[in-house]
Coordinates of C-alpha atoms in Angstrom, one line a residue:
M1 CA -6.7 -20.5 117.9
P2 CA -9.2 -18.5 115.9
Q3 CA -12.0 -20.4 114.1
R4 CA -13.3 -19.8 110.6
D5 CA -16.6 -18.4 111.8
E6 CA -14.7 -15.6 113.6
L7 CA -14.0 -13.9 110.3
K8 CA -17.2 -12.0 109.7
P9 CA -17.5 -10.0 106.5
Y10 CA -16.1 -6.5 106.9
W11 CA -15.3 -3.6 104.7
N12 CA -12.7 -0.8 104.9
T13 CA -10.6 1.3 102.5
N14 CA -8.2 -1.5 102.0
V15 CA -10.8 -4.1 101.2
A16 CA -12.3 -1.7 98.7
R17 CA -9.2 -2.2 96.6
H18 CA -9.4 -6.0 96.5
P19 CA -11.4 -6.3 93.3
G20 CA -8.9 -4.3 91.3
I21 CA -6.0 -6.3 92.8
L22 CA -7.7 -9.6 91.8
R23 CA -8.3 -8.4 88.3
A24 CA -4.6 -7.7 87.9
V25 CA -3.6 -11.3 88.6
P26 CA -2.1 -12.7 85.3
P27 CA -3.7 -15.7 83.7
G28 CA -2.2 -19.0 84.6
C29 CA -0.7 -17.6 87.9
A30 CA 1.1 -20.4 89.8
E31 CA 2.6 -18.5 92.7
A32 CA 1.3 -15.4 94.4
L33 CA 2.7 -13.4 97.3
D34 CA 0.6 -11.1 99.6
V35 CA 2.9 -8.8 101.5
G36 CA 1.4 -7.5 104.7
C37 CA -1.3 -10.2 104.6
G38 CA -2.9 -9.4 107.9
D39 CA -5.7 -11.9 108.7
G40 CA -5.4 -13.5 105.3
L41 CA -8.6 -12.2 103.7
L42 CA -7.0 -11.1 100.4
A43 CA -4.7 -14.1 100.3
R44 CA -7.7 -16.4 100.6
K45 CA -9.4 -14.5 97.7
L46 CA -6.2 -14.9 95.6
T47 CA -6.5 -18.7 95.7
A48 CA -9.3 -18.3 93.2
R49 CA -6.8 -17.0 90.7
S50 CA -3.5 -18.6 91.7
R51 CA -2.6 -22.2 92.4
R52 CA -0.6 -21.3 95.5
V53 CA -0.5 -18.2 97.6
T54 CA 1.9 -17.2 100.3
G55 CA 1.1 -14.4 102.8
I56 CA 3.8 -12.7 104.9
D57 CA 3.3 -10.2 107.7
A58 CA 5.6 -8.7 110.2
A59 CA 3.0 -8.9 113.0
P60 CA 3.1 -12.5 114.4
A61 CA -0.3 -12.1 116.0
M62 CA -1.9 -11.4 112.6
V63 CA -0.1 -14.4 111.0
D64 CA -1.4 -16.6 113.9
R65 CA -4.9 -15.4 113.2
A66 CA -4.6 -16.1 109.4
R67 CA -3.2 -19.6 110.0
G68 CA -6.1 -20.4 112.4
L69 CA -8.7 -19.0 110.0
W70 CA -7.5 -20.9 106.9
S71 CA -5.8 -24.0 108.5
D72 CA -7.7 -26.3 106.1
R73 CA -6.3 -24.7 103.0
T74 CA -3.3 -26.6 101.4
D75 CA -2.9 -23.8 98.8
L76 CA -2.3 -21.2 101.4
T77 CA 0.9 -20.6 103.4
F78 CA 1.4 -17.8 106.0
L79 CA 4.8 -16.6 107.2
A80 CA 5.7 -14.3 110.0
G81 CA 8.6 -12.0 109.1
D82 CA 10.0 -8.9 107.4
V83 CA 9.7 -9.2 103.6
L84 CA 12.9 -7.2 103.2
T85 CA 15.0 -10.0 104.9
A86 CA 12.8 -13.1 104.8
D87 CA 14.1 -16.2 103.0
L88 CA 11.8 -15.9 99.9
P89 CA 12.7 -17.1 96.4
V90 CA 14.1 -14.4 94.2
G91 CA 12.1 -14.4 91.0
G92 CA 9.7 -16.9 92.5
Y93 CA 6.3 -15.3 92.1
D94 CA 4.0 -14.6 89.1
F95 CA 2.1 -12.1 91.2
V96 CA 3.1 -9.9 94.1
C97 CA 0.8 -7.6 95.9
S98 CA 0.9 -5.4 99.0
V99 CA -2.0 -3.4 100.6
S100 CA -1.2 -0.6 103.1
A101 CA 2.1 -2.2 104.1
V102 CA 5.0 -0.5 102.3
H103 CA 4.6 2.7 104.3
H104 CA 5.7 0.7 107.3
M105 CA 9.1 0.1 105.5
D106 CA 11.6 2.1 103.7
F107 CA 9.7 2.8 100.5
T108 CA 12.7 2.4 98.1
A109 CA 13.9 -0.7 99.7
A110 CA 10.4 -2.2 99.6
L111 CA 9.9 -1.6 95.9
V112 CA 13.3 -3.0 95.1
R113 CA 12.6 -6.1 97.1
L114 CA 9.1 -6.7 95.6
R115 CA 10.6 -6.2 92.1
E116 CA 13.3 -8.7 92.9
L117 CA 10.7 -11.3 94.1
L118 CA 8.7 -11.1 90.9
R119 CA 9.3 -13.4 87.9
P120 CA 10.0 -11.8 84.5
G121 CA 6.6 -11.2 83.0
G122 CA 4.9 -11.1 86.4
T123 CA 2.7 -8.4 87.8
L124 CA 3.2 -6.2 90.9
V125 CA 0.3 -4.3 92.6
V126 CA 1.0 -2.0 95.5
V127 CA -1.8 -0.2 97.3
G128 CA -0.5 2.3 99.7
L129 CA -1.0 5.4 101.9
A130 CA 0.7 8.7 101.4
R131 CA 0.3 12.2 102.9
E132 CA -0.7 15.5 101.5
T133 CA 2.4 17.8 101.0
N134 CA 1.2 20.6 98.7
P135 CA -1.9 22.8 98.0
T136 CA -3.0 20.6 95.1
E137 CA -2.9 17.4 97.2
W138 CA -4.7 19.1 100.1
A139 CA -7.4 20.5 97.8
A140 CA -8.0 16.9 96.5
F141 CA -8.2 15.6 100.0
L142 CA -10.7 18.3 101.2
A143 CA -12.9 17.8 98.1
A144 CA -13.1 14.1 98.7
A145 CA -13.4 14.2 102.5
P146 CA -17.3 14.3 102.7
V147 CA -17.6 11.4 100.3
V148 CA -15.0 9.4 102.3
R149 CA -16.8 10.1 105.5
V150 CA -20.2 9.1 104.1
T151 CA -18.9 6.0 102.4
K152 CA -17.2 4.8 105.6
L153 CA -20.4 5.4 107.6
V154 CA -22.7 3.7 105.1
R155 CA -20.4 0.7 104.7
G156 CA -19.6 0.4 108.4
A157 CA -15.9 0.6 107.9
C158 CA -13.8 -1.3 110.4
D159 CA -10.3 -2.8 110.7
P160 CA -9.3 -6.3 111.9
E161 CA -8.5 -6.4 115.6
G162 CA -4.8 -6.0 116.3
M163 CA -3.8 -4.6 112.8
P164 CA -0.7 -2.4 113.2
A165 CA -1.0 1.2 112.1
T166 CA 1.5 4.0 111.3
D167 CA 1.4 7.3 109.5
A168 CA 2.7 7.6 106.0
Q169 CA 5.9 9.6 105.6
L170 CA 6.0 10.2 101.8
G171 CA 3.8 12.5 99.9
Y172 CA 1.8 11.4 96.8
G173 CA 4.2 13.1 94.5
Q174 CA 7.2 11.5 96.1
V175 CA 5.6 8.1 95.8
R176 CA 4.9 8.6 92.1
A177 CA 8.4 9.9 91.3
E178 CA 10.2 7.1 93.1
A179 CA 7.9 4.4 91.7
R180 CA 8.5 5.7 88.2
R181 CA 12.3 5.7 88.8
L182 CA 12.3 2.1 90.1
L183 CA 9.5 0.6 88.0
P184 CA 9.7 2.0 84.5
G185 CA 6.3 2.0 82.9
V186 CA 4.5 1.7 86.2
R187 CA 0.8 2.8 86.2
Y188 CA 0.1 5.2 89.2
R189 CA -3.4 6.0 90.3
R190 CA -4.6 8.1 93.2
H191 CA -7.9 6.7 94.6
L192 CA -10.8 8.5 96.2
L193 CA -10.6 6.7 99.6
R194 CA -7.1 8.0 100.5
R195 CA -5.1 5.3 98.7
Y196 CA -2.8 5.2 95.7
S197 CA -2.1 2.2 93.6
L198 CA 1.0 1.1 91.6
T199 CA 0.6 -1.6 88.9
W200 CA 3.7 -2.8 87.1
T201 CA 4.6 -5.8 84.8
K202 CA 8.2 -6.9 85.1
P203 CA 9.9 -7.1 81.6
A204 CA 10.1 -10.6 80.3

């Protein structure tokens, strides 16, 4: 079982989005859900802003690692399973977040499910990957590529061992259009380090 000192500080393009996610947690948050929690790093950070945090991941090995790293935390729970079918409380969370996980699922089904799990008045933040599908998107990618390479080199970017990876299927425009259809009023942003974010508050 992994020990706490095995989780050395690391940085990557997902960790780069953690500060913005934490700022989006609503005041007085009682229950938070981290979808695609991996080794539990973000879930652990969320305990500073939510009384209880649940992390779920489809990779059992990552959940085992998270449980080992944070076994002394009574405010943290980690579940192995598919968020689309897992027995989670509908409307049970004040805050739901997901970092680089929804492109492993059917995008529409994932947004519908995350919306369902959120309480009225709660906040959803999705950080995801998409692919370039038109000249404008490719131009933005090429313009940012040198900055991305240098940033990763300087920061020593690395991923947790065993983290599953897959290519994104949807383009940025497709993500934006579907998110706006399913989450009226959603705030969409495309970020420099090849990520987009969706921030949405469920109507009370």
